[in-house]
Amino acid sequence: MIPTRRHFLAGSAALAATPALAAAPDFASKRPALADRRFTSPAIERELARVSKQIADPKLRWMFGNCYPNTLDTTVKMGTVDGQPDAFVITGDINALWLRDSSAQVTPYLHLVKDDPKLCELFRGLIARQARSILIDPYANAFMQDPAAKTDLSWSLQDQTEMKPGVAERKWEIDSLCYPMRLAHGYWQATRDPRPFDRTWAAAARASVRTFREQQRKDGRGPYSFLRSSNRNTETMPLEGWGNPMRPVGLIASGFRPSDDACQYPFLIPSNLFAVTALRELARVAGEAARDDALATDATALAAEVEAALRQWGTMRLRDGREVWAFEVDGFGNALFMDDANVPSLSGLNYLGCVAPDDALWRRTEAAAWSEANPYFFRGTAGEGIGGPHVGLGQIWPMSLIVRALSTTNAATIRTCLKTLRDTDAGTGFMHETFDMNDPAKWTRHWFAWANGLFGELIVRLARTSPAILKEAL
């Protein structure tokens, strides 16, 4: 097997059995020594101390202390480009920047950005780095720190696609362009600081909108194709790298899912829903911060077009007659129902702001995703949750539990998710990519900053919205 980023820890065989590490009785911090931390923020340290005091469960408090600052402690590489901040944020155990992951990794800190000028520089630097990366290749999902360097990811070296210098991996995923739009909007809303939204940012935003339009494929199959030699069919695209057949209906085609697995049907519905939301957020930033009305109008028009296509083509009926959002469709009338733990997912649509929490269609969809209607819903002695094809059957992603807890106000559901997250870390004090549904001592990825940050985001939100839950013994 050619390893992928998600199998980086597990190796090139099946899921690794990693011995559980017993936590010290006093739950000693797993953070790097202060001198070894890549980035420090007084605002984050204050938030860490404030929220920790509200957590009654000692292990949960310890895990929050390890996870919440993990991105800053271990993944940020600050520098300057043309006298302006530059931030290269790696995904964890792989030394590359994913547009999706890097955006999601810093999101838990957005509410504090006004309180710390240094943290503000990190966000400005990451927005700028992402813009320059998109201008290298808007079809790429991951990038090298050196924009002139060729990829050093072993699994990407022989890919048959247009690999440019600076690109680490070139899997076309709609969400790779949505997340920088979301990050830019979040920063603008938090700060009203127009500095990041310069000509380079606007050019990258235009390239993103143009790429979305190309992948509507109204005028042919478009410029992107991808082939990889692998014994896993999810690592390559069918039909000589162009993907399975689709009929242009206004939706955006995606080569790969947020899991980095190839799509079965080209129209990935949760990512199209995210694109609608992200394009409207882009339009607000373009109009208010960049003063670029043409870009704002273009983004708004595309969002409306995709939204209309989603209403017509994005839903399906399960065998019991329930209407739900489909996971993937092809425009011919074929549809696939499943869910994948990686966000955007069907179950994560409310978390992303794509649907209202009481939206009836989404509520039916989420209920089906957390049931046997979803072939990647797993229930075992260690817990229940959603996985995906990427690691294999029976492997639950903690991310699915975190997103579920972030998407509900039901106290019992939140408690169950917290307890499962607490009890499946194998004593490491961190979130993993996956754990075996019957044996949490079997897990993948010891250093997965997105999952760690998402867990921290959940705890910070609960401290604000449901503090009584954190004060309870689990």
mmCIF file of N, CA and C in Angstrom, residues 26-116:
data_model
loop_
_atom_site.group_PDB
_atom_site.id
_atom_site.type_symbol
_atom_site.label_atom_id
_atom_site.label_comp_id
_atom_site.label_asym_id
_atom_site.label_seq_id
_atom_site.Cartn_x
_atom_site.Cartn_y
_atom_site.Cartn_z
ATOM 1 N N ASP A 26 -0.717 12.301 38.258
ATOM 2 C CA ASP A 26 -1.009 13.723 38.410
ATOM 3 C C ASP A 26 -1.351 14.384 37.077
ATOM 4 N N PHE A 27 -1.493 13.577 36.019
ATOM 5 C CA PHE A 27 -1.810 14.091 34.691
ATOM 6 C C PHE A 27 -0.843 15.214 34.301
ATOM 7 N N ALA A 28 0.424 14.897 34.288
ATOM 8 C CA ALA A 28 1.447 15.870 33.908
ATOM 9 C C ALA A 28 1.222 16.338 32.479
ATOM 10 N N SER A 29 1.433 17.613 32.239
ATOM 11 C CA SER A 29 1.200 18.194 30.923
ATOM 12 C C SER A 29 2.049 17.510 29.857
ATOM 13 N N LYS A 30 1.448 17.310 28.686
ATOM 14 C CA LYS A 30 2.168 16.760 27.541
ATOM 15 C C LYS A 30 2.622 17.850 26.574
ATOM 16 N N ARG A 31 2.488 19.107 26.959
ATOM 17 C CA ARG A 31 2.936 20.196 26.100
ATOM 18 C C ARG A 31 4.458 20.238 26.036
ATOM 19 N N PRO A 32 5.027 20.730 24.942
ATOM 20 C CA PRO A 32 6.476 20.904 24.893
ATOM 21 C C PRO A 32 6.927 21.915 25.950
ATOM 22 N N ALA A 33 8.181 21.827 26.330
ATOM 23 C CA ALA A 33 8.735 22.846 27.220
ATOM 24 C C ALA A 33 8.575 24.222 26.574
ATOM 25 N N LEU A 34 8.456 25.242 27.405
ATOM 26 C CA LEU A 34 8.184 26.578 26.894
ATOM 27 C C LEU A 34 9.184 26.984 25.811
ATOM 28 N N ALA A 35 10.441 26.660 26.002
ATOM 29 C CA ALA A 35 11.461 27.048 25.029
ATOM 30 C C ALA A 35 11.309 26.314 23.698
ATOM 31 N N ASP A 36 10.597 25.189 23.714
ATOM 32 C CA ASP A 36 10.445 24.383 22.508
ATOM 33 C C ASP A 36 9.138 24.640 21.768
ATOM 34 N N ARG A 37 8.295 25.497 22.315
ATOM 35 C CA ARG A 37 7.027 25.775 21.654
ATOM 36 C C ARG A 37 7.255 26.693 20.454
ATOM 37 N N ARG A 38 6.560 26.386 19.356
ATOM 38 C CA ARG A 38 6.772 27.130 18.118
ATOM 39 C C ARG A 38 6.129 28.511 18.151
ATOM 40 N N PHE A 39 5.059 28.642 18.932
ATOM 41 C CA PHE A 39 4.348 29.915 18.969
ATOM 42 C C PHE A 39 3.669 30.018 20.328
ATOM 43 N N THR A 40 3.760 31.182 20.948
ATOM 44 C CA THR A 40 3.086 31.382 22.229
ATOM 45 C C THR A 40 2.205 32.619 22.134
ATOM 46 N N SER A 41 1.082 32.551 22.819
ATOM 47 C CA SER A 41 0.131 33.642 22.818
ATOM 48 C C SER A 41 -0.369 33.859 24.236
ATOM 49 N N PRO A 42 -0.144 35.024 24.809
ATOM 50 C CA PRO A 42 -0.672 35.292 26.151
ATOM 51 C C PRO A 42 -2.190 35.125 26.223
ATOM 52 N N ALA A 43 -2.899 35.523 25.164
ATOM 53 C CA ALA A 43 -4.358 35.400 25.172
ATOM 54 C C ALA A 43 -4.786 33.939 25.243
ATOM 55 N N ILE A 44 -4.087 33.077 24.525
ATOM 56 C CA ILE A 44 -4.420 31.645 24.540
ATOM 57 C C ILE A 44 -4.101 31.052 25.910
ATOM 58 N N GLU A 45 -2.999 31.466 26.503
ATOM 59 C CA GLU A 45 -2.642 30.937 27.824
ATOM 60 C C GLU A 45 -3.677 31.349 28.869
ATOM 61 N N ARG A 46 -4.158 32.575 28.773
ATOM 62 C CA ARG A 46 -5.203 33.017 29.700
ATOM 63 C C ARG A 46 -6.495 32.225 29.490
ATOM 64 N N GLU A 47 -6.834 31.988 28.231
ATOM 65 C CA GLU A 47 -8.047 31.227 27.932
ATOM 66 C C GLU A 47 -7.921 29.790 28.418
ATOM 67 N N LEU A 48 -6.754 29.229 28.245
ATOM 68 C CA LEU A 48 -6.500 27.862 28.699
ATOM 69 C C LEU A 48 -6.698 27.758 30.212
ATOM 70 N N ALA A 49 -6.168 28.717 30.946
ATOM 71 C CA ALA A 49 -6.313 28.712 32.405
ATOM 72 C C ALA A 49 -7.761 28.957 32.816
ATOM 73 N N ARG A 50 -8.424 29.881 32.137
ATOM 74 C CA ARG A 50 -9.808 30.217 32.492
ATOM 75 C C ARG A 50 -10.736 29.017 32.308
ATOM 76 N N VAL A 51 -10.652 28.382 31.148
ATOM 77 C CA VAL A 51 -11.564 27.273 30.856
ATOM 78 C C VAL A 51 -11.212 26.051 31.699
ATOM 79 N N SER A 52 -9.935 25.815 31.911
ATOM 80 C CA SER A 52 -9.529 24.637 32.688
ATOM 81 C C SER A 52 -10.148 24.647 34.082
ATOM 82 N N LYS A 53 -10.284 25.827 34.664
ATOM 83 C CA LYS A 53 -10.857 25.927 36.004
ATOM 84 C C LYS A 53 -12.317 25.478 36.051
ATOM 85 N N GLN A 54 -12.965 25.454 34.891
ATOM 86 C CA GLN A 54 -14.381 25.090 34.853
ATOM 87 C C GLN A 54 -14.603 23.596 34.624
ATOM 88 N N ILE A 55 -13.535 22.835 34.406
ATOM 89 C CA ILE A 55 -13.665 21.416 34.065
ATOM 90 C C ILE A 55 -13.431 20.588 35.325
ATOM 91 N N ALA A 56 -14.466 19.901 35.757
ATOM 92 C CA ALA A 56 -14.358 19.119 36.992
ATOM 93 C C ALA A 56 -13.607 17.818 36.787
ATOM 94 N N ASP A 57 -13.818 17.169 35.660
ATOM 95 C CA ASP A 57 -13.201 15.867 35.420
ATOM 96 C C ASP A 57 -11.698 16.040 35.202
ATOM 97 N N PRO A 58 -10.848 15.420 36.037
ATOM 98 C CA PRO A 58 -9.405 15.682 35.946
ATOM 99 C C PRO A 58 -8.788 15.229 34.625
ATOM 100 N N LYS A 59 -9.255 14.106 34.089
ATOM 101 C CA LYS A 59 -8.663 13.656 32.832
ATOM 102 C C LYS A 59 -9.106 14.539 31.672
ATOM 103 N N LEU A 60 -10.363 14.915 31.659
ATOM 104 C CA LEU A 60 -10.847 15.800 30.603
ATOM 105 C C LEU A 60 -10.116 17.138 30.657
ATOM 106 N N ARG A 61 -9.872 17.634 31.851
ATOM 107 C CA ARG A 61 -9.133 18.897 32.017
ATOM 108 C C ARG A 61 -7.704 18.752 31.498
ATOM 109 N N TRP A 62 -7.089 17.627 31.782
ATOM 110 C CA TRP A 62 -5.721 17.355 31.311
ATOM 111 C C TRP A 62 -5.680 17.285 29.786
ATOM 112 N N MET A 63 -6.655 16.595 29.196
ATOM 113 C CA MET A 63 -6.686 16.474 27.745
ATOM 114 C C MET A 63 -6.905 17.825 27.082
ATOM 115 N N PHE A 64 -7.776 18.649 27.652
ATOM 116 C CA PHE A 64 -7.981 19.996 27.113
ATOM 117 C C PHE A 64 -6.682 20.786 27.157
ATOM 118 N N GLY A 65 -5.952 20.686 28.264
ATOM 119 C CA GLY A 65 -4.686 21.404 28.388
ATOM 120 C C GLY A 65 -3.651 20.976 27.378
ATOM 121 N N ASN A 66 -3.681 19.715 26.984
ATOM 122 C CA ASN A 66 -2.758 19.220 25.961
ATOM 123 C C ASN A 66 -3.201 19.608 24.558
ATOM 124 N N CYS A 67 -4.505 19.504 24.305
ATOM 125 C CA CYS A 67 -5.026 19.606 22.941
ATOM 126 C C CYS A 67 -5.238 21.037 22.460
ATOM 127 N N TYR A 68 -5.800 21.881 23.323
ATOM 128 C CA TYR A 68 -6.197 23.208 22.851
ATOM 129 C C TYR A 68 -5.030 24.006 22.273
ATOM 130 N N PRO A 69 -3.853 24.038 22.900
ATOM 131 C CA PRO A 69 -2.752 24.818 22.337
ATOM 132 C C PRO A 69 -1.864 24.035 21.372
ATOM 133 N N ASN A 70 -2.266 22.813 20.985
ATOM 134 C CA ASN A 70 -1.374 21.937 20.229
ATOM 135 C C ASN A 70 -0.926 22.539 18.900
ATOM 136 N N THR A 71 -1.834 23.201 18.191
ATOM 137 C CA THR A 71 -1.445 23.817 16.919
ATOM 138 C C THR A 71 -0.371 24.862 17.134
ATOM 139 N N LEU A 72 -0.554 25.727 18.127
ATOM 140 C CA LEU A 72 0.436 26.771 18.385
ATOM 141 C C LEU A 72 1.741 26.173 18.884
ATOM 142 N N ASP A 73 1.641 25.198 19.776
ATOM 143 C CA ASP A 73 2.836 24.606 20.379
ATOM 144 C C ASP A 73 3.720 23.917 19.353
ATOM 145 N N THR A 74 3.114 23.280 18.350
ATOM 146 C CA THR A 74 3.875 22.305 17.550
ATOM 147 C C THR A 74 3.842 22.489 16.038
ATOM 148 N N THR A 75 2.938 23.295 15.475
ATOM 149 C CA THR A 75 2.772 23.259 14.020
ATOM 150 C C THR A 75 3.021 24.576 13.305
ATOM 151 N N VAL A 76 3.204 25.674 14.019
ATOM 152 C CA VAL A 76 3.308 26.992 13.394
ATOM 153 C C VAL A 76 4.760 27.342 13.102
ATOM 154 N N LYS A 77 5.011 27.781 11.879
ATOM 155 C CA LYS A 77 6.340 28.252 11.483
ATOM 156 C C LYS A 77 6.182 29.674 10.955
ATOM 157 N N MET A 78 6.562 30.637 11.765
ATOM 158 C CA MET A 78 6.393 32.043 11.411
ATOM 159 C C MET A 78 7.609 32.568 10.656
ATOM 160 N N GLY A 79 7.347 33.501 9.757
ATOM 161 C CA GLY A 79 8.396 34.171 9.021
ATOM 162 C C GLY A 79 7.848 35.453 8.428
ATOM 163 N N THR A 80 8.552 35.997 7.459
ATOM 164 C CA THR A 80 8.078 37.183 6.751
ATOM 165 C C THR A 80 8.279 36.990 5.256
ATOM 166 N N VAL A 81 7.422 37.586 4.482
ATOM 167 C CA VAL A 81 7.543 37.641 3.028
ATOM 168 C C VAL A 81 7.256 39.079 2.612
ATOM 169 N N ASP A 82 8.236 39.694 1.967
ATOM 170 C CA ASP A 82 8.111 41.102 1.553
ATOM 171 C C ASP A 82 7.745 42.003 2.730
ATOM 172 N N GLY A 83 8.312 41.691 3.880
ATOM 173 C CA GLY A 83 8.112 42.514 5.059
ATOM 174 C C GLY A 83 6.807 42.285 5.788
ATOM 175 N N GLN A 84 5.994 41.321 5.323
ATOM 176 C CA GLN A 84 4.706 41.039 5.943
ATOM 177 C C GLN A 84 4.729 39.660 6.598
ATOM 178 N N PRO A 85 3.869 39.443 7.613
ATOM 179 C CA PRO A 85 3.886 38.142 8.298
ATOM 180 C C PRO A 85 3.572 36.992 7.353
ATOM 181 N N ASP A 86 4.246 35.878 7.594
ATOM 182 C CA ASP A 86 4.006 34.638 6.856
ATOM 183 C C ASP A 86 3.893 33.523 7.877
ATOM 184 N N ALA A 87 2.839 32.728 7.775
ATOM 185 C CA ALA A 87 2.641 31.619 8.707
ATOM 186 C C ALA A 87 2.430 30.333 7.924
ATOM 187 N N PHE A 88 3.325 29.392 8.112
ATOM 188 C CA PHE A 88 3.199 28.067 7.512
ATOM 189 C C PHE A 88 2.785 27.117 8.635
ATOM 190 N N VAL A 89 1.598 26.538 8.511
ATOM 191 C CA VAL A 89 1.021 25.714 9.574
ATOM 192 C C VAL A 89 0.909 24.288 9.073
ATOM 193 N N ILE A 90 1.731 23.389 9.605
ATOM 194 C CA ILE A 90 1.711 22.006 9.154
ATOM 195 C C ILE A 90 0.551 21.259 9.816
ATOM 196 N N THR A 91 0.204 20.120 9.241
ATOM 197 C CA THR A 91 -0.961 19.383 9.724
ATOM 198 C C THR A 91 -0.672 18.553 10.967
ATOM 199 N N GLY A 92 0.576 18.416 11.322
ATOM 200 C CA GLY A 92 0.968 17.585 12.462
ATOM 201 C C GLY A 92 2.114 16.700 12.042
ATOM 202 N N ASP A 93 1.846 15.392 11.956
ATOM 203 C CA ASP A 93 2.920 14.446 11.677
ATOM 204 C C ASP A 93 3.343 14.402 10.217
ATOM 205 N N ILE A 94 2.867 15.341 9.395
ATOM 206 C CA ILE A 94 3.331 15.492 8.020
ATOM 207 C C ILE A 94 3.740 16.943 7.831
ATOM 208 N N ASN A 95 4.918 17.147 7.303
ATOM 209 C CA ASN A 95 5.501 18.482 7.218
ATOM 210 C C ASN A 95 5.017 19.201 5.966
ATOM 211 N N ALA A 96 3.710 19.427 5.901
ATOM 212 C CA ALA A 96 3.113 20.149 4.778
ATOM 213 C C ALA A 96 1.886 20.888 5.282
ATOM 214 N N LEU A 97 1.491 21.916 4.538
ATOM 215 C CA LEU A 97 0.329 22.723 4.877
ATOM 216 C C LEU A 97 -0.845 22.281 4.019
ATOM 217 N N TRP A 98 -1.902 21.831 4.676
ATOM 218 C CA TRP A 98 -3.173 21.571 4.001
ATOM 219 C C TRP A 98 -4.039 22.822 4.133
ATOM 220 N N LEU A 99 -4.620 23.283 3.034
ATOM 221 C CA LEU A 99 -5.486 24.461 3.111
ATOM 222 C C LEU A 99 -6.613 24.243 4.108
ATOM 223 N N ARG A 100 -7.221 23.074 4.075
ATOM 224 C CA ARG A 100 -8.321 22.750 4.992
ATOM 225 C C ARG A 100 -7.843 22.706 6.422
ATOM 226 N N ASP A 101 -6.868 21.868 6.688
ATOM 227 C CA ASP A 101 -6.418 21.644 8.056
ATOM 228 C C ASP A 101 -5.907 22.918 8.698
ATOM 229 N N SER A 102 -5.066 23.663 7.973
ATOM 230 C CA SER A 102 -4.473 24.863 8.576
ATOM 231 C C SER A 102 -5.554 25.860 8.971
ATOM 232 N N SER A 103 -6.588 26.003 8.139
ATOM 233 C CA SER A 103 -7.690 26.902 8.478
ATOM 234 C C SER A 103 -8.423 26.426 9.723
ATOM 235 N N ALA A 104 -8.741 25.136 9.738
ATOM 236 C CA ALA A 104 -9.483 24.575 10.875
ATOM 237 C C ALA A 104 -8.642 24.576 12.145
ATOM 238 N N GLN A 105 -7.335 24.411 12.014
ATOM 239 C CA GLN A 105 -6.469 24.351 13.196
ATOM 240 C C GLN A 105 -6.451 25.656 13.981
ATOM 241 N N VAL A 106 -6.550 26.777 13.289
ATOM 242 C CA VAL A 106 -6.478 28.062 13.997
ATOM 243 C C VAL A 106 -7.854 28.617 14.349
ATOM 244 N N THR A 107 -8.906 28.022 13.807
ATOM 245 C CA THR A 107 -10.259 28.521 14.082
ATOM 246 C C THR A 107 -10.586 28.611 15.572
ATOM 247 N N PRO A 108 -10.155 27.658 16.414
ATOM 248 C CA PRO A 108 -10.488 27.764 17.846
ATOM 249 C C PRO A 108 -9.910 28.991 18.542
ATOM 250 N N TYR A 109 -9.009 29.712 17.876
ATOM 251 C CA TYR A 109 -8.387 30.880 18.487
ATOM 252 C C TYR A 109 -8.973 32.208 17.980
ATOM 253 N N LEU A 110 -9.894 32.132 17.024
ATOM 254 C CA LEU A 110 -10.381 33.351 16.373
ATOM 255 C C LEU A 110 -10.991 34.340 17.359
ATOM 256 N N HIS A 111 -11.699 33.848 18.357
ATOM 257 C CA HIS A 111 -12.395 34.760 19.270
ATOM 258 C C HIS A 111 -11.436 35.553 20.139
ATOM 259 N N LEU A 112 -10.149 35.206 20.110
ATOM 260 C CA LEU A 112 -9.158 35.896 20.933
ATOM 261 C C LEU A 112 -8.196 36.758 20.117
ATOM 262 N N VAL A 113 -8.399 36.809 18.810
ATOM 263 C CA VAL A 113 -7.399 37.440 17.958
ATOM 264 C C VAL A 113 -7.278 38.941 18.247
ATOM 265 N N LYS A 114 -8.349 39.581 18.666
ATOM 266 C CA LYS A 114 -8.262 41.018 18.959
ATOM 267 C C LYS A 114 -7.488 41.302 20.237
ATOM 268 N N ASP A 115 -7.317 40.279 21.072
ATOM 269 C CA ASP A 115 -6.673 40.477 22.373
ATOM 270 C C ASP A 115 -5.169 40.265 22.346
ATOM 271 N N ASP A 116 -4.610 39.936 21.178
ATOM 272 C CA ASP A 116 -3.195 39.577 21.132
ATOM 273 C C ASP A 116 -2.630 39.957 19.766
#
